[in-house]
């Protein structure tokens, strides 16, 4: 794998998560915040990290390294500044996932939390709503606090 192929993988995930988001939510103006590439074994994880270090700077860690892109990627639904390479996880056979910003998380959550394929996740000091359609290759999340805001990017 090389830089260009990793960027293509990020773009494919952006297309996939956008398609899944659009399948389930009526809001079309939600902005892309964050993308995660899922690795499926140790060798793939290490290869992704090696290439990711060429296109970004490691800035944080959560289930794998988070990178700030040296050159942001512009999409029709936002500007991607950060991405993560997720450690292999047998519960994550999909290609990747991504976060979208909502203008009012509380209202958004109330509207969708009881709909099919939506799951609410809560942790210490955060929560997010996710779309988990096992027929799709991508997972989609709507955090109460977007990661770019937490990292002040």
Coordinates of N, CA and C in Angstrom, one line a residue:
X1 N 0.8 -1.2 0.0 CA 0.0 0.0 0.0 C 0.9 1.2 0.0
X2 N 0.4 2.3 -0.6 CA 1.1 3.6 -0.7 C 0.1 4.7 -0.2
X3 N 0.7 5.9 -0.2 CA -0.1 7.1 0.2 C -1.4 7.2 -0.6
X4 N -1.3 7.1 -1.9 CA -2.5 7.3 -2.7 C -3.6 6.3 -2.4
X5 N -3.2 5.0 -2.2 CA -4.1 4.0 -1.9 C -4.8 4.2 -0.6
X6 N -4.1 4.7 0.4 CA -4.7 5.0 1.7 C -5.7 6.2 1.6
X7 N -5.3 7.2 0.8 CA -6.3 8.3 0.6 C -7.5 7.8 -0.2
X8 N -7.3 6.9 -1.1 CA -8.5 6.3 -1.8 C -9.4 5.6 -0.8
X9 N -8.7 4.8 0.1 CA -9.5 4.1 1.1 C -10.3 5.1 2.0
X10 N -9.7 6.2 2.4 CA -10.4 7.2 3.2 C -11.6 7.8 2.4
X11 N -11.4 8.0 1.1 CA -12.4 8.6 0.2 C -13.5 7.5 0.1
X12 N -13.2 6.3 0.0 CA -14.2 5.2 -0.1 C -15.0 5.1 1.2
X13 N -14.4 5.3 2.3 CA -15.1 5.3 3.6 C -16.0 6.5 3.6
X14 N -15.6 7.7 3.2 CA -16.4 8.9 3.2 C -17.7 8.6 2.4
X15 N -17.5 8.0 1.2 CA -18.7 7.7 0.3 C -19.6 6.7 1.0
X16 N -19.0 5.7 1.6 CA -19.8 4.7 2.3 C -20.6 5.2 3.5
X17 N -19.9 5.9 4.3 CA -20.6 6.4 5.5 C -21.7 7.4 5.1
X18 N -21.4 8.2 4.1 CA -22.4 9.2 3.6 C -23.6 8.5 3.1
X19 N -23.4 7.4 2.3 CA -24.5 6.6 1.8 C -25.4 6.1 2.9
X20 N -24.7 5.5 3.9 CA -25.5 4.9 5.1 C -26.2 6.0 5.8
X21 N -25.5 7.1 6.1 CA -26.2 8.3 6.8 C -27.4 8.7 6.0
X22 N -27.3 8.9 4.7 CA -28.4 9.3 3.9 C -29.6 8.3 3.8
X23 N -29.3 7.1 4.0 CA -30.3 6.0 4.0 C -31.2 6.1 5.2
X24 N -30.6 6.6 6.4 CA -31.3 6.6 7.6 C -31.8 7.9 8.2
X25 N -31.1 9.0 7.8 CA -31.5 10.3 8.4 C -31.9 11.3 7.3
X26 N -32.9 12.2 7.6 CA -33.4 13.1 6.6 C -32.5 14.4 6.5
X27 N -31.7 14.7 7.5 CA -30.9 15.9 7.5 C -29.7 15.6 6.5
X28 N -29.7 16.5 5.5 CA -28.7 16.4 4.4 C -27.5 17.3 4.7
X29 N -27.6 18.2 5.6 CA -26.5 19.2 5.8 C -25.5 18.8 6.9
X30 N -25.5 17.6 7.4 CA -24.6 17.2 8.5 C -23.2 17.2 8.0
X31 N -22.3 17.7 8.7 CA -20.9 17.8 8.3 C -20.0 16.7 8.8
X32 N -19.2 16.1 7.9 CA -18.3 15.1 8.2 C -17.3 15.6 9.2
X33 N -17.0 14.8 10.2 CA -16.0 15.3 11.3 C -14.8 14.4 11.3
X34 N -14.9 13.1 11.2 CA -13.9 12.1 11.5 C -14.1 10.8 10.8
X35 N -13.0 10.2 10.4 CA -13.1 8.9 9.7 C -12.2 7.9 10.4
X36 N -12.6 6.7 10.5 CA -11.8 5.6 11.0 C -11.7 4.5 10.0
X37 N -10.5 4.1 9.7 CA -10.2 2.9 8.9 C -10.1 1.7 9.8
X38 N -10.8 0.7 9.5 CA -10.7 -0.6 10.3 C -9.7 -1.5 9.8
X39 N -8.7 -1.9 10.6 CA -7.8 -2.9 10.2 C -8.3 -4.3 10.7
X40 N -7.9 -5.3 10.0 CA -8.5 -6.6 10.3 C -7.5 -7.6 10.8
X41 N -6.2 -7.3 10.8 CA -5.2 -8.1 11.4 C -4.0 -7.2 11.8
X42 N -3.1 -7.8 12.5 CA -1.9 -7.0 13.0 C -1.1 -6.5 11.8
X43 N -0.8 -7.3 10.8 CA 0.0 -6.8 9.7 C -0.7 -5.7 9.0
X44 N -2.0 -5.8 8.7 CA -2.7 -4.7 8.1 C -2.6 -3.4 8.9
X45 N -2.8 -3.5 10.2 CA -2.8 -2.4 11.2 C -1.4 -1.7 11.1
X46 N -0.4 -2.5 11.1 CA 1.0 -1.9 11.1 C 1.3 -1.3 9.7
X47 N 0.8 -1.9 8.6 CA 1.0 -1.3 7.3 C 0.2 0.0 7.2
X48 N -1.0 0.1 7.6 CA -1.8 1.3 7.6 C -1.1 2.4 8.4
X49 N -0.6 2.1 9.6 CA 0.1 3.1 10.4 C 1.3 3.6 9.7
X50 N 2.1 2.8 9.1 CA 3.3 3.2 8.4 C 3.0 4.2 7.3
X51 N 1.9 3.9 6.5 CA 1.5 4.9 5.5 C 0.9 6.1 6.0
X52 N 0.0 5.9 7.1 CA -0.7 7.1 7.7 C 0.4 8.1 8.2
X53 N 1.5 7.6 8.7 CA 2.5 8.6 9.2 C 3.1 9.4 8.1
X54 N 2.9 9.0 6.9 CA 3.4 9.8 5.7 C 2.5 10.9 5.3
X55 N 1.2 10.7 5.6 CA 0.2 11.7 5.2 C -0.4 12.5 6.4
X56 N 0.0 12.1 7.6 CA -0.5 12.8 8.8 C 0.4 12.7 9.9
X57 N 0.1 13.5 11.0 CA 0.9 13.5 12.2 C 0.0 12.9 13.3
X58 N 0.6 11.9 14.1 CA -0.1 11.3 15.1 C -0.3 12.3 16.3
X59 N -1.6 12.5 16.6 CA -2.0 13.5 17.6 C -2.7 12.9 18.8
X60 N -3.2 11.7 18.8 CA -3.9 11.1 19.9 C -4.0 9.6 19.7
X61 N -4.7 9.0 20.6 CA -4.9 7.5 20.6 C -6.2 7.2 21.3
X62 N -7.0 6.3 20.6 CA -8.2 5.7 21.1 C -8.6 4.6 20.3
X63 N -8.3 3.4 20.7 CA -8.5 2.1 20.0 C -7.6 2.1 18.7
X64 N -6.6 2.9 18.7 CA -5.7 3.0 17.6 C -5.3 4.5 17.5
X65 N -4.2 4.7 16.7 CA -3.7 6.1 16.6 C -4.6 7.0 15.7
X66 N -4.7 8.3 16.2 CA -5.5 9.3 15.5 C -4.4 10.2 14.8
X67 N -4.6 10.5 13.6 CA -3.7 11.4 12.8 C -4.4 12.6 12.3
X68 N -3.6 13.7 12.4 CA -4.1 15.0 11.7 C -3.5 15.0 10.3
X69 N -4.3 15.1 9.3 CA -3.8 15.1 8.0 C -2.9 16.3 7.7
X70 N -1.8 16.1 7.0 CA -0.9 17.2 6.6 C -1.6 18.1 5.6
X71 N -2.5 17.5 4.8 CA -3.3 18.3 3.8 C -4.7 17.8 4.0
X72 N -5.6 18.7 4.4 CA -7.0 18.3 4.6 C -7.6 17.8 3.3
X73 N -8.6 16.9 3.5 CA -9.3 16.4 2.3 C -10.7 17.0 2.3
X74 N -11.0 17.7 1.2 CA -12.3 18.4 1.0 C -13.3 17.4 0.4
X75 N -14.5 17.4 1.0 CA -15.6 16.6 0.5 C -16.8 17.5 0.4
X76 N -17.8 17.1 -0.3 CA -19.0 17.9 -0.5 C -19.8 18.0 0.9
X77 N -19.5 17.2 1.8 CA -20.1 17.3 3.2 C -19.2 17.6 4.3
X78 N -18.1 18.3 4.0 CA -17.1 18.7 5.0 C -15.7 18.6 4.6
X79 N -14.8 19.1 5.5 CA -13.4 19.0 5.3 C -12.9 18.1 6.4
X80 N -12.2 17.0 5.9 CA -11.6 16.0 6.9 C -10.2 16.5 7.3
X81 N -10.1 16.6 8.6 CA -8.8 17.0 9.2 C -8.1 15.9 9.9
X82 N -8.9 15.0 10.4 CA -8.3 13.9 11.2 C -8.9 12.5 10.8
X83 N -8.1 11.5 11.0 CA -8.6 10.1 10.8 C -7.9 9.2 11.8
X84 N -8.4 8.0 11.9 CA -7.8 7.0 12.8 C -7.7 5.7 12.1
X85 N -6.6 5.0 12.6 CA -6.5 3.6 12.2 C -6.9 2.7 13.4
X86 N -8.0 2.0 13.3 CA -8.5 1.2 14.4 C -7.7 -0.1 14.5
X87 N -7.4 -0.5 15.7 CA -6.8 -1.7 16.0 C -7.7 -2.9 15.6
X88 N -7.2 -4.0 15.2 CA -8.0 -5.1 14.8 C -9.0 -5.5 15.9
X89 N -10.2 -5.7 15.5 CA -11.3 -6.0 16.4 C -12.3 -7.0 15.7
X90 N -12.4 -8.2 16.3 CA -13.3 -9.2 15.6 C -14.7 -8.7 15.5
X91 N -15.1 -7.7 16.3 CA -16.5 -7.2 16.3 C -16.6 -6.1 15.3
X92 N -15.6 -5.8 14.5 CA -15.6 -4.7 13.5 C -15.1 -5.3 12.2
X93 N -15.9 -6.1 11.5 CA -15.5 -6.6 10.2 C -15.7 -5.7 9.1
X94 N -16.4 -4.5 9.4 CA -16.7 -3.5 8.3 C -15.4 -2.9 7.8
X95 N -15.5 -2.0 6.8 CA -14.4 -1.3 6.3 C -14.0 -0.1 7.1
X96 N -14.9 0.5 7.7 CA -14.6 1.7 8.5 C -15.9 2.4 9.1
X97 N -15.6 3.5 9.7 CA -16.8 4.3 10.3 C -16.4 5.8 10.2
X98 N -17.4 6.6 10.5 CA -17.2 8.0 10.5 C -18.2 8.7 11.4
X99 N -17.8 9.9 11.8 CA -18.6 10.8 12.6 C -19.1 12.0 11.8
X100 N -20.4 12.3 12.1 CA -21.0 13.5 11.6 C -21.4 14.5 12.7
X101 N -21.2 15.8 12.4 CA -21.6 16.8 13.4 C -23.1 17.1 13.2
X102 N -23.8 17.2 14.3 CA -25.2 17.6 14.3 C -25.3 19.1 14.8
X103 N -26.3 19.8 14.4 CA -26.4 21.2 14.9 C -27.0 21.2 16.3
X104 N -27.8 20.2 16.6 CA -28.4 20.1 18.0 C -28.5 18.6 18.3
X105 N -27.5 18.1 19.0 CA -27.4 16.7 19.3 C -28.6 16.2 20.1
X106 N -29.1 16.9 21.0 CA -30.2 16.5 21.9 C -31.4 16.2 21.0
X107 N -31.8 17.2 20.2 CA -33.0 17.0 19.3 C -32.8 15.9 18.3
X108 N -31.5 15.8 17.7 CA -31.2 14.7 16.8 C -31.4 13.4 17.5
X109 N -30.9 13.2 18.7 CA -31.0 12.0 19.4 C -32.4 11.6 19.7
X110 N -33.2 12.6 20.1 CA -34.6 12.3 20.4 C -35.4 11.8 19.2
X111 N -35.0 12.4 18.0 CA -35.7 12.0 16.8 C -35.4 10.6 16.3
X112 N -34.1 10.2 16.5 CA -33.7 8.9 16.0 C -33.4 7.7 16.9
X113 N -33.3 8.0 18.2 CA -32.8 7.0 19.2 C -33.6 5.7 19.1
X114 N -34.9 5.8 18.8 CA -35.8 4.6 18.9 C -36.0 4.0 17.5
X115 N -35.3 4.5 16.5 CA -35.5 4.0 15.1 C -34.6 2.7 14.9
X116 N -35.0 1.9 13.9 CA -34.3 0.7 13.6 C -32.9 1.0 13.2
X117 N -32.0 0.1 13.7 CA -30.5 0.2 13.5 C -29.8 1.3 14.1
X118 N -30.5 2.1 15.0 CA -29.8 3.1 15.8 C -29.5 2.6 17.2
X119 N -28.3 2.9 17.7 CA -27.9 2.5 19.0 C -27.3 3.7 19.7
X120 N -27.6 3.8 21.0 CA -27.1 4.9 21.8 C -25.9 4.3 22.7
X121 N -24.8 5.0 22.6 CA -23.6 4.6 23.4 C -23.3 5.7 24.4
X122 N -23.1 5.3 25.6 CA -22.7 6.3 26.7 C -21.5 5.8 27.4
X123 N -20.6 6.8 27.6 CA -19.4 6.6 28.4 C -19.2 7.7 29.4
X124 N -18.1 7.7 30.1 CA -17.9 8.8 31.1 C -17.6 10.1 30.4
X125 N -18.6 11.0 30.5 CA -18.4 12.3 29.9 C -18.7 12.5 28.4
X126 N -19.3 11.4 27.8 CA -19.6 11.5 26.4 C -20.8 10.5 26.1
X127 N -21.4 10.8 24.9 CA -22.3 9.8 24.4 C -22.4 10.1 22.9
X128 N -22.9 9.1 22.2 CA -23.1 9.2 20.7 C -24.2 8.3 20.3
X129 N -24.8 8.6 19.2 CA -25.8 7.8 18.6 C -25.1 7.2 17.3
X130 N -25.4 5.9 17.1 CA -24.8 5.3 16.0 C -25.8 4.5 15.1
X131 N -25.4 4.4 13.8 CA -26.2 3.5 12.9 C -25.4 2.3 12.7
X132 N -26.0 1.1 13.1 CA -25.3 -0.2 13.0 C -26.2 -1.1 12.2
X133 N -26.1 -1.0 10.9 CA -26.8 -1.8 9.9 C -25.9 -2.9 9.5
X134 N -26.1 -4.1 10.0 CA -25.1 -5.2 9.7 C -25.1 -5.6 8.3
X135 N -26.0 -5.1 7.4 CA -26.0 -5.3 6.0 C -25.1 -4.3 5.3
X136 N -24.5 -3.4 6.0 CA -23.7 -2.4 5.4 C -22.2 -2.6 5.8
X137 N -21.3 -2.1 5.1 CA -19.8 -2.2 5.3 C -19.3 -1.1 6.1
X138 N -20.2 -0.2 6.6 CA -19.7 1.1 7.2 C -20.6 1.3 8.4
X139 N -20.0 1.9 9.5 CA -20.8 2.3 10.7 C -20.8 3.8 10.7
X140 N -21.8 4.4 11.2 CA -21.9 5.9 11.2 C -22.3 6.3 12.7
X141 N -21.7 7.4 13.1 CA -21.9 7.9 14.4 C -22.2 9.4 14.4
X142 N -22.9 9.8 15.5 CA -23.3 11.2 15.7 C -23.0 11.5 17.1
X143 N -21.7 12.0 17.4 CA -21.3 12.3 18.8 C -21.9 13.6 19.4
X144 N -22.1 13.6 20.7 CA -22.6 14.8 21.4 C -21.5 15.9 21.3
X145 N -20.2 15.5 21.3 CA -19.1 16.4 21.2 C -18.2 15.9 20.1
X146 N -18.2 16.5 18.9 CA -17.3 16.1 17.8 C -15.9 16.1 18.2
X147 N -15.1 15.1 17.7 CA -13.7 15.0 18.1 C -12.9 16.2 17.7
X148 N -13.2 16.8 16.5 CA -12.4 18.0 16.1 C -12.6 19.1 17.1
X149 N -13.7 19.2 17.7 CA -14.0 20.2 18.7 C -13.2 19.9 20.0
X150 N -13.3 18.6 20.4 CA -12.6 18.2 21.6 C -11.1 18.4 21.5
X151 N -10.5 18.2 20.3 CA -9.1 18.4 20.0 C -8.8 19.8 19.7
X152 N -9.8 20.7 19.5 CA -9.7 22.1 19.2 C -9.0 22.3 17.8
X153 N -9.5 21.6 16.9 CA -8.9 21.7 15.5 C -9.9 22.5 14.6

